[in-house]
Tab-separated table of C-alpha atoms and ligand atoms in Angstrom:
chain	number	residue	atom	x	y	z
A	27	MET	CA	64.559	123.057	105.163
A	28	ARG	CA	64.750	125.200	108.260
A	29	GLU	CA	67.350	127.725	109.196
A	30	PRO	CA	68.339	127.309	112.849
A	31	MET	CA	66.422	129.243	115.502
A	32	GLU	CA	67.815	132.130	117.428
A	33	ASP	CA	70.152	131.275	120.281
A	34	ASN	CA	67.882	130.538	123.137
A	35	GLN	CA	64.976	128.604	124.283
A	36	ILE	CA	66.588	125.754	126.070
A	37	PHE	CA	64.894	126.940	129.241
A	38	ASP	CA	61.488	127.219	127.551
A	39	ARG	CA	61.202	123.453	127.644
A	40	PRO	CA	58.809	121.689	130.017
A	41	ILE	CA	60.393	120.751	133.334
A	42	SER	CA	59.786	117.054	132.548
A	43	ASP	CA	62.411	117.361	129.768
A	44	TYR	CA	65.134	118.469	132.152
A	45	PRO	CA	66.536	115.084	133.296
A	46	ARG	CA	66.967	113.952	129.684
A	47	LEU	CA	68.423	117.287	128.691
A	48	LEU	CA	70.814	117.228	131.585
A	49	ARG	CA	71.885	113.696	130.740
A	50	ARG	CA	72.612	114.698	127.138
A	51	TYR	CA	74.643	117.734	128.190
A	52	MET	CA	76.601	115.691	130.722
A	53	ARG	CA	77.341	113.152	128.023
A	54	LEU	CA	78.401	115.963	125.681
A	55	ASN	CA	80.799	117.129	128.339
A	56	GLU	CA	82.286	113.634	128.740
A	57	LEU	CA	82.636	113.101	125.002
A	58	SER	CA	84.242	116.509	124.430
A	59	THR	CA	86.795	115.874	127.171
A	60	ASP	CA	87.564	112.531	125.589
A	61	LEU	CA	88.295	114.178	122.218
A	62	VAL	CA	91.180	116.298	123.426
A	63	SER	CA	92.930	113.236	124.814
A	64	THR	CA	93.855	111.794	121.417
A	65	LEU	CA	96.344	113.171	118.916
A	66	ASN	CA	96.132	110.384	116.341
A	67	ILE	CA	94.030	111.869	113.558
A	68	ASP	CA	92.252	108.666	112.460
A	69	THR	CA	91.283	107.691	116.006
A	70	LEU	CA	90.197	111.260	116.649
A	71	LEU	CA	87.953	111.522	113.571
A	72	HIS	CA	86.298	108.214	114.424
A	73	ARG	CA	85.683	109.337	117.973
A	74	ILE	CA	84.133	112.554	116.703
A	75	VAL	CA	81.649	110.813	114.407
A	76	GLU	CA	80.757	108.182	117.011
A	77	SER	CA	80.200	110.882	119.647
A	78	ALA	CA	78.104	112.950	117.239
A	79	ARG	CA	75.938	109.942	116.381
A	80	GLU	CA	75.352	109.133	120.027
A	81	LEU	CA	74.485	112.723	120.889
A	82	THR	CA	72.152	113.420	117.989
A	83	GLU	CA	70.572	109.929	118.086
A	84	CYS	CA	70.652	109.272	114.368
A	85	GLU	CA	71.482	106.567	111.850
A	86	ALA	CA	74.885	107.801	110.675
A	87	VAL	CA	77.348	110.646	110.928
A	88	SER	CA	79.949	111.644	108.366
A	89	LEU	CA	82.827	114.037	108.679
A	90	LEU	CA	84.236	115.900	105.700
A	91	LEU	CA	87.379	118.012	105.675
A	92	LEU	CA	88.576	120.523	103.111
A	93	ASP	CA	91.092	118.935	100.753
A	94	PRO	CA	93.525	121.804	100.102
A	95	GLN	CA	94.730	120.184	96.882
A	96	THR	CA	91.343	120.114	95.161
A	97	GLY	CA	89.400	122.738	97.101
A	98	ASN	CA	86.641	120.125	97.576
A	99	LEU	CA	85.352	118.481	100.731
A	100	LYS	CA	86.600	114.982	101.320
A	101	PHE	CA	84.892	112.212	103.338
A	102	GLU	CA	87.351	111.421	106.117
A	103	ALA	CA	85.290	109.390	108.607
A	104	SER	CA	81.854	107.910	109.031
A	105	THR	CA	79.972	105.782	111.524
A	106	ASP	CA	78.300	103.785	108.813
A	107	LEU	CA	80.057	101.073	106.857
A	108	LEU	CA	78.325	102.062	103.625
A	109	LEU	CA	79.433	105.670	103.928
A	110	GLU	CA	82.859	104.628	105.222
A	111	GLY	CA	83.352	103.078	101.779
A	112	LEU	CA	83.349	106.596	100.336
A	113	GLY	CA	87.012	106.805	101.378
A	114	CYS	CA	88.552	109.351	99.065
A	115	THR	CA	85.288	110.590	97.535
A	116	THR	CA	85.079	114.339	97.346
A	117	VAL	CA	82.062	116.625	97.356
A	118	PRO	CA	82.070	120.002	95.596
A	119	THR	CA	81.711	123.054	97.835
A	120	ASP	CA	79.319	124.787	95.458
A	121	ASN	CA	76.757	122.089	94.785
A	122	SER	CA	76.080	120.153	97.941
A	123	ILE	CA	74.565	120.525	101.391
A	124	ALA	CA	77.956	119.964	103.043
A	125	GLY	CA	79.413	122.544	100.643
A	126	TRP	CA	76.746	125.102	101.604
A	127	ILE	CA	77.432	124.580	105.310
A	128	PHE	CA	81.158	124.871	104.669
A	129	SER	CA	81.121	127.950	102.479
A	130	HIS	CA	78.540	129.798	104.613
A	131	SER	CA	80.180	128.489	107.795
A	132	GLN	CA	76.675	128.048	109.220
A	133	PRO	CA	74.636	125.099	110.478
A	134	LEU	CA	71.785	123.708	108.426
A	135	LEU	CA	68.815	121.505	109.161
A	136	VAL	CA	67.314	119.774	106.129
A	137	GLU	CA	64.070	117.921	106.760
A	138	ASP	CA	63.758	116.309	103.362
A	139	ALA	CA	67.123	115.934	101.669
A	140	LEU	CA	65.683	114.626	98.401
A	141	GLN	CA	63.661	117.830	97.970
A	142	ASP	CA	66.664	120.067	98.542
A	143	ILE	CA	68.328	121.158	95.331
A	144	ARG	CA	71.700	121.329	97.067
A	145	PHE	CA	71.597	117.601	97.910
A	146	PHE	CA	74.550	115.805	96.286
A	147	ARG	CA	72.838	112.630	95.102
A	148	GLU	CA	76.011	110.853	93.970
A	149	VAL	CA	76.834	109.919	97.548
A	150	ASP	CA	73.605	107.943	97.946
A	151	VAL	CA	74.090	106.433	94.498
A	152	LEU	CA	77.642	105.337	95.342
A	153	THR	CA	76.786	103.913	98.748
A	154	ARG	CA	73.155	102.791	98.311
A	155	PHE	CA	72.555	104.691	101.557
A	156	GLU	CA	69.177	106.394	101.798
A	157	THR	CA	69.461	109.921	103.136
A	158	LYS	CA	66.206	111.359	104.518
A	159	ASN	CA	67.033	114.235	106.832
A	160	ILE	CA	70.329	115.960	107.615
A	161	LEU	CA	71.661	118.107	110.384
A	162	GLY	CA	74.998	119.636	109.458
A	163	VAL	CA	77.355	121.982	111.270
A	164	PRO	CA	80.674	123.531	110.262
A	165	LEU	CA	83.906	122.519	111.975
A	166	ARG	CA	85.184	125.976	112.793
A	167	THR	CA	88.262	127.199	114.629
A	168	LYS	CA	88.959	130.802	115.566
A	169	ASP	CA	90.150	131.769	112.097
A	170	LYS	CA	89.058	129.103	109.647
A	171	THR	CA	86.516	126.467	108.720
A	172	LEU	CA	88.094	123.016	108.503
A	173	GLY	CA	85.143	120.996	107.285
A	174	VAL	CA	81.657	119.778	108.118
A	175	ILE	CA	79.945	117.204	110.343
A	176	GLU	CA	76.693	115.810	109.025
A	177	ALA	CA	74.240	113.811	111.116
A	178	ILE	CA	71.954	111.792	108.868
A	179	ASN	CA	68.465	110.325	109.492
A	180	LYS	CA	67.233	111.053	113.007
A	181	ASP	CA	66.230	107.795	114.748
A	182	LYS	CA	62.764	109.064	115.609
A	183	GLY	CA	61.090	112.063	113.973
A	184	SER	CA	63.364	114.833	112.801
A	185	PHE	CA	66.331	116.739	114.195
A	186	ASP	CA	65.468	119.625	116.504
A	187	GLU	CA	67.156	122.706	117.925
A	188	GLU	CA	68.510	120.750	120.847
A	189	ASP	CA	70.295	118.309	118.522
A	190	LEU	CA	71.681	121.275	116.688
A	191	ARG	CA	73.043	122.934	119.800
A	192	LEU	CA	74.619	119.707	121.040
A	193	LEU	CA	76.245	119.055	117.666
A	194	GLN	CA	77.515	122.617	117.412
A	195	THR	CA	79.147	122.447	120.828
A	196	LEU	CA	80.735	119.105	120.003
A	197	ALA	CA	81.930	120.468	116.639
A	198	ALA	CA	83.632	123.409	118.336
A	199	GLN	CA	85.641	121.017	120.527
A	200	ALA	CA	86.242	118.681	117.604
A	201	ALA	CA	87.684	121.485	115.450
A	202	ILE	CA	90.187	122.406	118.166
A	203	ALA	CA	91.156	118.752	118.609
A	204	ILE	CA	91.665	118.318	114.832
A	205	GLU	CA	93.836	121.399	114.660
A	206	ASN	CA	95.912	120.232	117.641
A	207	SER	CA	96.396	116.862	116.042
A	208	ASN	CA	97.547	118.461	112.753
A	209	LEU	CA	100.025	120.681	114.561
A	210	PHE	CA	101.297	117.774	116.609
A	211	GLN	CA	101.796	115.659	113.510
A	212	GLN	CA	103.817	118.386	111.834
A	213	SER	CA	106.097	118.865	114.841
A	214	ASP	CA	106.374	115.105	115.144
A	215	LEU	CA	107.510	114.825	111.533
A	216	VAL	CA	110.211	117.466	111.997
A	217	ALA	CA	111.463	115.759	115.171
A	218	GLU	CA	111.604	112.375	113.437
A	219	MET	CA	113.441	113.831	110.451
A	220	VAL	CA	116.052	115.558	112.582
A	221	HIS	CA	116.529	112.344	114.514
A	222	GLU	CA	117.079	110.362	111.305
A	223	LEU	CA	119.668	112.872	110.077
A	224	ARG	CA	121.793	112.132	113.107
A	225	THR	CA	122.991	108.711	111.958
A	226	PRO	CA	124.613	109.769	108.676
A	227	LEU	CA	125.910	112.965	110.274
A	228	THR	CA	127.580	111.037	113.099
A	229	ALA	CA	129.135	108.713	110.523
A	230	LEU	CA	130.448	111.709	108.550
A	231	VAL	CA	132.048	113.264	111.639
A	232	ALA	CA	133.667	109.951	112.627
A	233	VAL	CA	135.019	109.338	109.126
A	234	THR	CA	136.476	112.855	108.726
A	235	ASN	CA	138.222	112.534	112.085
A	236	LEU	CA	139.765	109.234	111.038
A	237	LEU	CA	140.881	110.657	107.701
A	238	ARG	CA	142.892	113.331	109.514
A	239	ARG	CA	145.235	110.734	111.029
A	240	PRO	CA	148.554	110.915	109.187
A	241	GLU	CA	149.496	107.307	109.972
A	242	LEU	CA	146.430	105.886	108.182
A	243	PRO	CA	147.370	103.428	105.381
A	244	GLN	CA	146.342	104.493	101.882
A	245	GLU	CA	144.047	101.484	101.432
A	246	GLN	CA	142.041	102.363	104.539
A	247	ARG	CA	141.936	105.996	103.451
A	248	LEU	CA	140.278	104.978	100.176
A	249	ARG	CA	137.772	102.798	101.997
A	250	LEU	CA	136.831	105.693	104.275
A	251	ALA	CA	136.475	108.014	101.293
A	252	GLY	CA	134.006	105.447	99.876
A	253	THR	CA	132.030	105.547	103.144
A	254	LEU	CA	132.010	109.345	102.957
A	255	ASP	CA	130.530	109.150	99.468
A	256	GLU	CA	127.827	106.705	100.580
A	257	GLU	CA	126.799	108.747	103.616
A	258	VAL	CA	126.672	111.985	101.614
A	259	ALA	CA	124.499	110.229	99.008
A	260	ARG	CA	122.244	108.965	101.809
A	261	LEU	CA	121.916	112.449	103.286
A	262	SER	CA	121.041	113.874	99.922
A	263	GLU	CA	118.414	111.154	99.285
A	264	MET	CA	116.969	111.756	102.741
A	265	THR	CA	116.670	115.499	102.184
A	266	SER	CA	114.709	115.095	98.968
A	267	ASP	CA	112.469	112.441	100.593
A	268	PHE	CA	111.880	114.706	103.606
A	269	LEU	CA	110.890	117.599	101.409
A	270	GLU	CA	108.546	115.455	99.336
A	271	LEU	CA	106.924	113.914	102.417
A	272	ALA	CA	106.538	117.281	104.156
A	273	ARG	CA	104.914	118.670	101.002
A	274	LEU	CA	102.534	115.717	100.754
A	275	GLU	CA	101.633	115.767	104.455
A	276	SER	CA	100.934	119.477	104.583
A	277	GLY	CA	98.790	119.364	101.463
A	278	ARG	CA	101.151	121.727	99.627
A	279	ALA	CA	102.004	119.188	96.921
A	280	ARG	CA	100.166	120.018	93.697
A	281	PHE	CA	98.891	117.153	91.595
A	282	HIS	CA	98.494	117.596	87.844
A	283	ARG	CA	96.005	115.073	86.560
A	284	GLU	CA	96.043	114.014	82.935
A	285	PRO	CA	94.967	110.853	81.105
A	286	THR	CA	97.910	108.548	81.778
A	287	HIS	CA	98.748	105.534	79.671
A	288	LEU	CA	99.995	103.105	82.326
A	289	GLY	CA	101.439	100.540	79.888
A	290	GLY	CA	103.706	103.208	78.392
A	291	LEU	CA	104.625	104.527	81.815
A	292	ILE	CA	105.679	101.063	83.040
A	293	GLU	CA	107.854	100.545	79.949
A	294	GLU	CA	109.518	103.905	80.585
A	295	CYS	CA	110.260	102.916	84.188
A	296	LEU	CA	111.681	99.574	83.101
A	297	GLU	CA	114.165	101.371	80.873
A	298	VAL	CA	115.312	103.420	83.863
A	299	ILE	CA	115.925	100.426	86.119
A	300	ARG	CA	117.164	97.946	83.492
A	301	PRO	CA	120.891	98.810	83.966
A	302	GLN	CA	120.556	98.189	87.712
A	303	ALA	CA	118.815	94.837	87.053
A	304	GLU	CA	121.515	93.825	84.571
A	305	VAL	CA	124.270	94.409	87.122
A	306	GLU	CA	122.457	92.001	89.474
A	307	LYS	CA	121.561	89.592	86.623
A	308	ILE	CA	117.891	90.007	87.518
A	309	SER	CA	115.423	89.223	84.742
A	310	LEU	CA	112.502	91.588	84.095
A	311	GLU	CA	109.198	90.308	82.760
A	312	LEU	CA	106.230	92.408	81.662
A	313	LYS	CA	102.624	91.419	80.958
A	314	VAL	CA	100.250	94.166	79.892
A	315	ASP	CA	96.526	94.033	79.186
A	316	ARG	CA	96.537	96.184	76.048
A	317	SER	CA	92.819	96.937	76.293
A	318	ILE	CA	93.386	99.183	79.321
A	319	THR	CA	92.611	102.794	78.528
A	320	PRO	CA	94.428	105.761	80.111
A	321	VAL	CA	93.514	106.580	83.720
A	322	PRO	CA	93.451	110.065	85.267
A	323	GLY	CA	96.678	110.616	87.161
A	324	ASP	CA	99.717	112.717	87.851
A	325	ARG	CA	102.146	111.076	85.441
A	326	ASN	CA	105.375	112.172	87.152
A	327	ARG	CA	104.232	111.171	90.588
A	328	LEU	CA	102.929	107.798	89.410
A	329	LYS	CA	106.296	107.267	87.752
A	330	GLN	CA	107.987	108.039	91.059
A	331	VAL	CA	105.786	105.402	92.770
A	332	LEU	CA	106.533	102.740	90.148
A	333	LEU	CA	110.263	103.455	90.177
A	334	ASN	CA	110.292	103.143	93.939
A	335	LEU	CA	108.489	99.770	93.892
A	336	LEU	CA	110.689	98.473	91.053
A	337	ASN	CA	113.819	99.722	92.750
A	338	ASN	CA	112.832	97.858	95.950
A	339	ALA	CA	112.028	94.718	93.948
A	340	ILE	CA	115.635	94.749	92.692
A	341	LYS	CA	117.306	96.081	95.841
A	342	TYR	CA	115.770	93.417	98.106
A	343	ASN	CA	116.257	90.630	95.540
A	344	HIS	CA	119.165	88.233	95.114
A	345	ARG	CA	121.627	87.905	92.250
A	346	GLY	CA	120.033	86.091	89.320
A	347	GLY	CA	116.502	86.731	90.675
A	348	LYS	CA	113.350	87.720	88.842
A	349	VAL	CA	110.928	90.656	88.794
A	350	SER	CA	107.635	90.445	86.936
A	351	ILE	CA	105.207	93.252	86.345
A	352	ARG	CA	101.575	92.811	85.382
A	353	LEU	CA	99.097	95.472	84.319
A	354	ILE	CA	95.530	94.161	84.553
A	355	LYS	CA	91.979	95.353	85.055
A	356	GLU	CA	89.914	94.103	87.986
A	357	LYS	CA	86.384	95.337	88.726
A	358	GLY	CA	86.544	99.144	88.640
A	359	ASP	CA	90.303	99.286	89.202
A	360	VAL	CA	93.483	99.075	87.201
A	361	LEU	CA	96.113	96.984	88.989
A	362	ILE	CA	99.879	97.054	88.602
A	363	ALA	CA	101.421	94.081	90.409
A	364	ILE	CA	105.190	93.986	90.915
A	365	GLU	CA	106.359	90.565	92.003
A	366	ASP	CA	109.904	89.763	93.056
A	367	SER	CA	111.779	86.617	94.015
A	368	GLY	CA	113.677	88.436	96.772
A	369	ARG	CA	114.127	88.077	100.501
A	370	GLY	CA	110.467	88.662	101.344
A	371	ILE	CA	109.165	90.359	104.467
A	372	PRO	CA	108.652	88.593	107.824
A	373	PRO	CA	104.938	88.522	108.801
A	374	GLU	CA	105.507	90.602	111.956
A	375	ALA	CA	107.135	93.375	109.864
A	376	LEU	CA	104.444	93.459	107.187
A	377	PRO	CA	102.026	95.827	109.004
A	378	LYS	CA	104.849	98.313	109.600
A	379	ILE	CA	106.457	98.721	106.200
A	380	PHE	CA	104.287	101.732	105.305
A	381	ASP	CA	105.302	103.516	108.540
A	382	ARG	CA	107.675	106.465	108.363
A	383	PHE	CA	111.338	105.429	108.611
A	384	TYR	CA	110.521	101.780	109.202
A	385	ARG	CA	113.017	99.349	107.677
A	386	VAL	CA	112.945	95.599	108.233
A	387	PRO	CA	115.847	94.892	110.599
A	388	ASP	CA	118.835	93.856	108.546
A	389	PRO	CA	121.801	92.809	110.695
A	390	LYS	CA	124.233	93.210	107.790
A	391	ARG	CA	122.913	96.729	107.016
A	392	GLU	CA	123.876	96.124	103.428
A	393	THR	CA	120.926	97.672	101.573
A	394	PRO	CA	120.863	101.465	101.432
A	395	GLY	CA	117.563	103.273	101.936
A	396	THR	CA	115.669	105.826	104.009
A	397	GLY	CA	112.516	103.955	105.026
A	398	LEU	CA	110.421	106.711	103.415
A	399	GLY	CA	109.883	105.392	99.883
A	400	LEU	CA	106.765	103.361	100.631
A	401	VAL	CA	105.225	106.079	102.831
A	402	ILE	CA	105.581	108.581	100.004
A	403	ALA	CA	104.321	106.070	97.418
A	404	GLN	CA	101.252	105.189	99.509
A	405	ARG	CA	100.415	108.891	100.006
A	406	ILE	CA	100.637	109.591	96.284
A	407	VAL	CA	98.451	106.602	95.402
A	408	LYS	CA	95.889	107.505	98.076
A	409	ASN	CA	95.723	110.966	96.578
A	410	HIS	CA	94.649	109.264	93.341
A	411	GLY	CA	91.871	107.437	95.224
A	412	GLY	CA	93.855	104.190	95.171
A	413	VAL	CA	95.932	102.051	97.484
A	414	ILE	CA	99.105	99.928	97.527
A	415	THR	CA	98.749	96.443	99.006
A	416	VAL	CA	101.440	93.896	99.747
A	417	GLU	CA	101.673	90.131	100.033
A	418	SER	CA	104.924	88.507	100.991
A	419	GLU	CA	106.464	85.204	101.917
A	420	PHE	CA	109.589	85.513	104.005
A	421	GLY	CA	112.568	84.082	102.132
A	422	LYS	CA	110.608	83.669	98.883
A	423	GLY	CA	109.515	87.072	97.608
A	424	SER	CA	106.894	89.809	97.664
A	425	ILE	CA	104.117	91.218	95.513
A	426	PHE	CA	103.368	94.926	95.780
A	427	THR	CA	100.116	95.832	94.016
A	428	LEU	CA	99.067	99.313	93.079
A	429	HIS	CA	95.279	99.693	92.752
A	430	LEU	CA	94.072	102.746	90.849
A	431	PRO	CA	90.457	103.621	90.112
A	432	CYS	CA	89.719	103.781	86.381
A	433	GLU	CA	87.554	106.855	86.776
A	434	SER	CA	88.613	110.169	88.218
A	435	VAL	CA	87.701	110.409	91.881
A	436	GLN	CA	86.830	114.076	91.787
B	19	LIG	P1	113.795	101.888	101.920
B	19	LIG	O1	113.856	100.891	100.816
B	19	LIG	O2	114.397	103.195	101.578
B	19	LIG	O3	114.277	101.343	103.212
B	19	LIG	P2	110.877	101.791	101.687
B	19	LIG	O4	109.896	102.672	102.377
B	19	LIG	O5	110.843	101.752	100.208
B	19	LIG	O6	112.293	102.268	102.239
B	19	LIG	O7	110.679	100.318	102.251
B	19	LIG	C1	110.542	100.113	103.657
B	19	LIG	C2	111.077	98.745	104.041
B	19	LIG	O8	110.217	97.709	103.508
B	19	LIG	C3	112.437	98.451	103.456
B	19	LIG	O9	113.468	98.949	104.292
B	19	LIG	C4	112.451	96.933	103.400
B	19	LIG	O10	112.815	96.422	104.666
B	19	LIG	C5	110.998	96.573	103.131
B	19	LIG	N1	110.758	96.309	101.690
B	19	LIG	C6	110.255	97.178	100.776
B	19	LIG	N2	110.138	96.584	99.560
B	19	LIG	C7	110.552	95.318	99.720
B	19	LIG	C8	110.668	94.186	98.835
B	19	LIG	N3	110.314	94.243	97.546
B	19	LIG	N4	111.159	93.018	99.344
B	19	LIG	C9	111.508	92.945	100.653
B	19	LIG	N5	111.431	93.957	101.533
B	19	LIG	C10	110.952	95.139	101.085
């Protein structure tokens, strides 16, 4: 392991190195300019790792950001498919190379990772990737360190001071771009929320104006009062969804993990939604693999996810329909599949249903909702290291499947 050299000696290099050096710095300039042009966080993080790999000429680059909920570093992007699979894996800040770089907010050049006691072996074990040497730099803004970029396995030889300087300059630009993207996303969320509030508010104003008319027949008056009730309920549902989403997106939501017995949790949820199903004459069926042991999870939040999926399975179903729930184990995951015999989702709408405020166009506008339930559910499940997938046949029904890892992801 070498600590980086003093700031310097770029001009001590032989003149023959200059064209190559110049080319690399020009490329750095191009790549940095490119970074500020995107505000979408996923695209941005991928651009950062790709640029870093090109500049440092190495096998792979990973980017880790601080997860405010756990205080650990979380793999957010990688150039390598093996490392990309790390998804929600977190790395402790006290016992890893990335953690050292993060907590000292200093770059680090490790020539033989396996010999370094800070090396967090679990990553190589999980991915079957073979780390040899590492060049890591902090992602630092003016007042805080956001995370770490690690370049792994130099193509030829080992990383040098020039690689380090290039990566540091790129990281400085990258940190600003990440912060801009975060700020933009927050302002975007507020704008979208305010926009969505307009519809029920406009309806409320229109209805109250109508109610003031003395000539209005009693029957119509009652109907309008019913609309008032519905719109107020919608506003109230929206406000709680907004708050929950804002909390989840800003990382302020606290998760309390405990061993959670999913079979019991599903039965509890079924009791909550049974009255609603009975009104619609919808039958509920449950199949549980009893051998499944508790998984680590935030019980209340998982309950919220299940209730949302079950509620949708009834809401978007038809009278006399069916909802079946299965709890099974598959490879390293526990799966909860919720299948309904409802209206299904058209194929063109399927990729959008996890987008904020998206609702499948419904000309009759008969089903109440905010278009936020699935976004919130997906966020909660991702926080558990899992994912929600969906299969659907338009006109026939849908299956929403919640995949949760059996082991804790931390
Ligand atoms: P909401 O139900 O409040 O509109 P969600 O985020 O829960 O919001 O769902 C988003 C959209 O996905 C819904 O508006 C609906 O069009 C579609 N959807 C969700 N679940 C189902 C389902 N089980 N069957 C058919 N469509 C569904």
